[in-house]
Amino acid sequence: MAANVMEVYGSKVFNEHVMKERLPSATYKSLKDTLHKGAPLDIEVANVVASVMKRWAMELGATHYTHWFQPLTGITSEKHDGFVSPVGDGTAIMEFSGKELVRGEPDASSFPSGGLRATCEARGYTAWDPTSYAFVKDDVLCIPTAFVSYTGEALDKKTPLLRSMKALATQATRILKLFGKDVDYVSTTIGPEQEYFLVRKEDYEARQDLILTGRTLFGAPAAKGQELEEHYFGTIRPRVSAFMKELDETLWELGVPAKTKHNEVAPCQHELAPIFDTANVAIDHNLLTMEMMQKIAPKYGLVCLLHEKPFEGVNGSGKHNNWSMSTSKENLLDPGDTPMENLQFLVFLAAVIKAVDEYADLLRTAVATPGNDHRLGANEAPPAIISIFVGEELEAVIDAIASDSPYAGPVRMKMDLGVDVLPKFSKDTTDRNRTSPFAFTGNKFEFRMPGSHQNLSDADTILNTAVAKELKGYADELEKADNFTEAVIALVKRTIRDHRRVIFNGDGYSAEWEIEAERRGLPNKKYAPAALPALIAPKNIDLMEEFGVMTRTEMFSRYEVEMEHYAKIINIEALTMLEMARKQLLPAINAYMGEVARTASAKRAVSDKISVRAETTLLEHLSRDADTMSEAIDRLAAAERTAQAITDMTTKANAFHDSVLPAMNELRSVADDAETICGEEYWPLPSYSRMLYYVEN
Ligand code: ADP
Ligand code: MG
């Protein structure tokens, strides 16, 4: 198969090539108008497309179809319906109508809606997103869809994203028009770099915490951590390599442009990066990538962990969201070769800087999950403070603009924007800072805060809308200007002066930055329940409502859903810890104490001249740990009960953070201490060294 990548690529996708080949030309033309210009699709066209799509899918072995959508859980949902339709004489035909293609009605009542459904109709429907191609997966024709209620509220992650893409397109098009460019559409492009861990299946199965929560809730550090940094880009283990090959091939069949794969910093950690694509397509593809990683790993005796922090003390996993805006001809974040192109670049750059500064709190909500709390600010991922890294060269340019002084960069030049050309920024100088949450990397921004397990829709919805807002303000102003060039220069200067505080090129991991950021007035919300209230801050609701991306009700529902999710996750973790501690760890310590005590008394029985000092010291230590553990168990159980009894979601999520998490940490700390002195064959959980440093046989 590997020899034939070109043939395999997209072979399970109803892409434009297939459409062109199989659809009658009039149908193809209307569908193309829908795809590229957002024209509505009439039912006649949908009927033809559905029938052709069905035949194509059946040739690939499909017997069912599903509307594939992304409820507020962030993961994908599917419900399979057969094409089969009995005709009454004991035989059946295979049917799939245009109506079934464009609209579905899953039973929505079990998906989280944050109270939305109490205020409106209980039912929701899924609507075809024709801009993301249908594909065949596991004998099922999958149709990417958006999921909305009958009264129009978004019940999913995709609907607001599509709305935000449109908002950004509209405003960016206005700006380009002022630069004399008449374009149909501006798309947002995303390249998500996906990090993940692979552990051996037998280790996974031996750990209740991994099975139930995706992360280890106990585990003393291995003698060797990642300090040698030998794993990054290191040789890939043979079975991991075999896994990666099958993953690539499966993704290529599905039209996912998987491009780069390598070992990451932490042992057993890896990364896959695709070639970037339009935002909604890239996100659909990322969700497929995560699904395939989890499905394929067990074939190689492995389990894929997408949790943000599977192992304490070892780097966690993120998902870098590379983001830009493009027309069919140019990347709007690419500095140009002429003064006018530079000016245009600076306008879009300024809009991003302003957007990120003004809506940092909202952007922070998009990465606020219980799993990601372990990463942000933990000296391995960006801090919880949002700042922008632009690189030295661009910062010098920006400073020159803001202070009206000559630019003294590597290429000496006067920063008179009407005349000069910006230097081309080499990737080297822009990409050095790995500690920044939002870095300019030459021709795109890389938002590094999202967690590995997240659906990137939230982050990109917010980013697109906030940038649309700033572009709208610019367009309103510039459309009225008498002298366009002067007005643009003034606007760029003003933006940079007003929002200079969000630009930071230093070490984002340092303690000094936290102090400096506070001085600059940048928000620093360290954990999810503290960050999420920004979802319902009036200024943020105004933003989303202004562009029709989300309503106030939708924002409130999302706030509820996320806070509830936080409480539920910590609750599951707490209960899992209690069960493991009571049923596995304390019994193990007791059994080992019994063994040590028997050894001591056996020695004593032979002669009281034989020392039992080692046994006594060990017993004292183990017994102390067992006592502390038992108290920690009681404290955690009480904290969990109290938090779980709270009904108000805000208070509840905060209680889980403020009192349950610390009790979990206490229990873990004493259990981990006991692990380091307990006999290996008594300890019921595979250790960190075994899980992370196994030798391949
Ligand atoms: P890194 O140095 O962080 O590993 P790469 O240069 O390999 O970054 O690119 C990371 C990701 O950025 C890739 O998925 C790539 O396709 C994506 N990317 C490149 N250009 C753009 C763009 N204009 N818009 C969005 N993503 C982009
Ligand atoms: Mg990156």
mmCIF file of C-alpha atoms and ligand atoms in Angstrom, residues 191-193 195 232 262 264 271 273 319-322 427 431 434 441 444 446-448, ligand 2:
data_model
loop_
_atom_site.group_PDB
_atom_site.id
_atom_site.type_symbol
_atom_site.label_atom_id
_atom_site.label_comp_id
_atom_site.label_asym_id
_atom_site.label_seq_id
_atom_site.Cartn_x
_atom_site.Cartn_y
_atom_site.Cartn_z
ATOM 1 C CA GLY A 191 -3.031 23.461 10.974
ATOM 2 C CA PRO A 192 -3.483 21.505 14.228
ATOM 3 C CA GLU A 193 -0.377 19.752 15.550
ATOM 4 C CA GLU A 195 0.399 15.414 20.530
ATOM 5 C CA TYR A 232 12.528 14.352 21.132
ATOM 6 C CA HIS A 262 7.941 12.371 15.278
ATOM 7 C CA GLU A 264 7.990 14.353 21.298
ATOM 8 C CA GLU A 271 3.159 14.160 17.442
ATOM 9 C CA ALA A 273 0.894 17.339 12.082
ATOM 10 C CA LYS A 319 -2.539 20.767 20.268
ATOM 11 C CA HIS A 320 -0.939 23.755 18.606
ATOM 12 C CA ASN A 321 -3.499 25.676 16.627
ATOM 13 C CA ASN A 322 -1.719 27.263 13.663
ATOM 14 C CA LYS A 427 11.145 31.513 10.237
ATOM 15 C CA ASP A 431 9.903 30.641 15.743
ATOM 16 C CA ARG A 434 8.478 28.010 22.607
ATOM 17 C CA THR A 441 5.695 32.191 13.161
ATOM 18 C CA LYS A 444 0.684 32.555 10.682
ATOM 19 C CA GLU A 446 0.427 29.549 16.526
ATOM 20 C CA PHE A 447 -1.923 29.375 19.507
ATOM 21 C CA ARG A 448 -0.216 26.896 21.769
HETATM 22 MG MG MG B 2 4.232 23.983 16.719
#
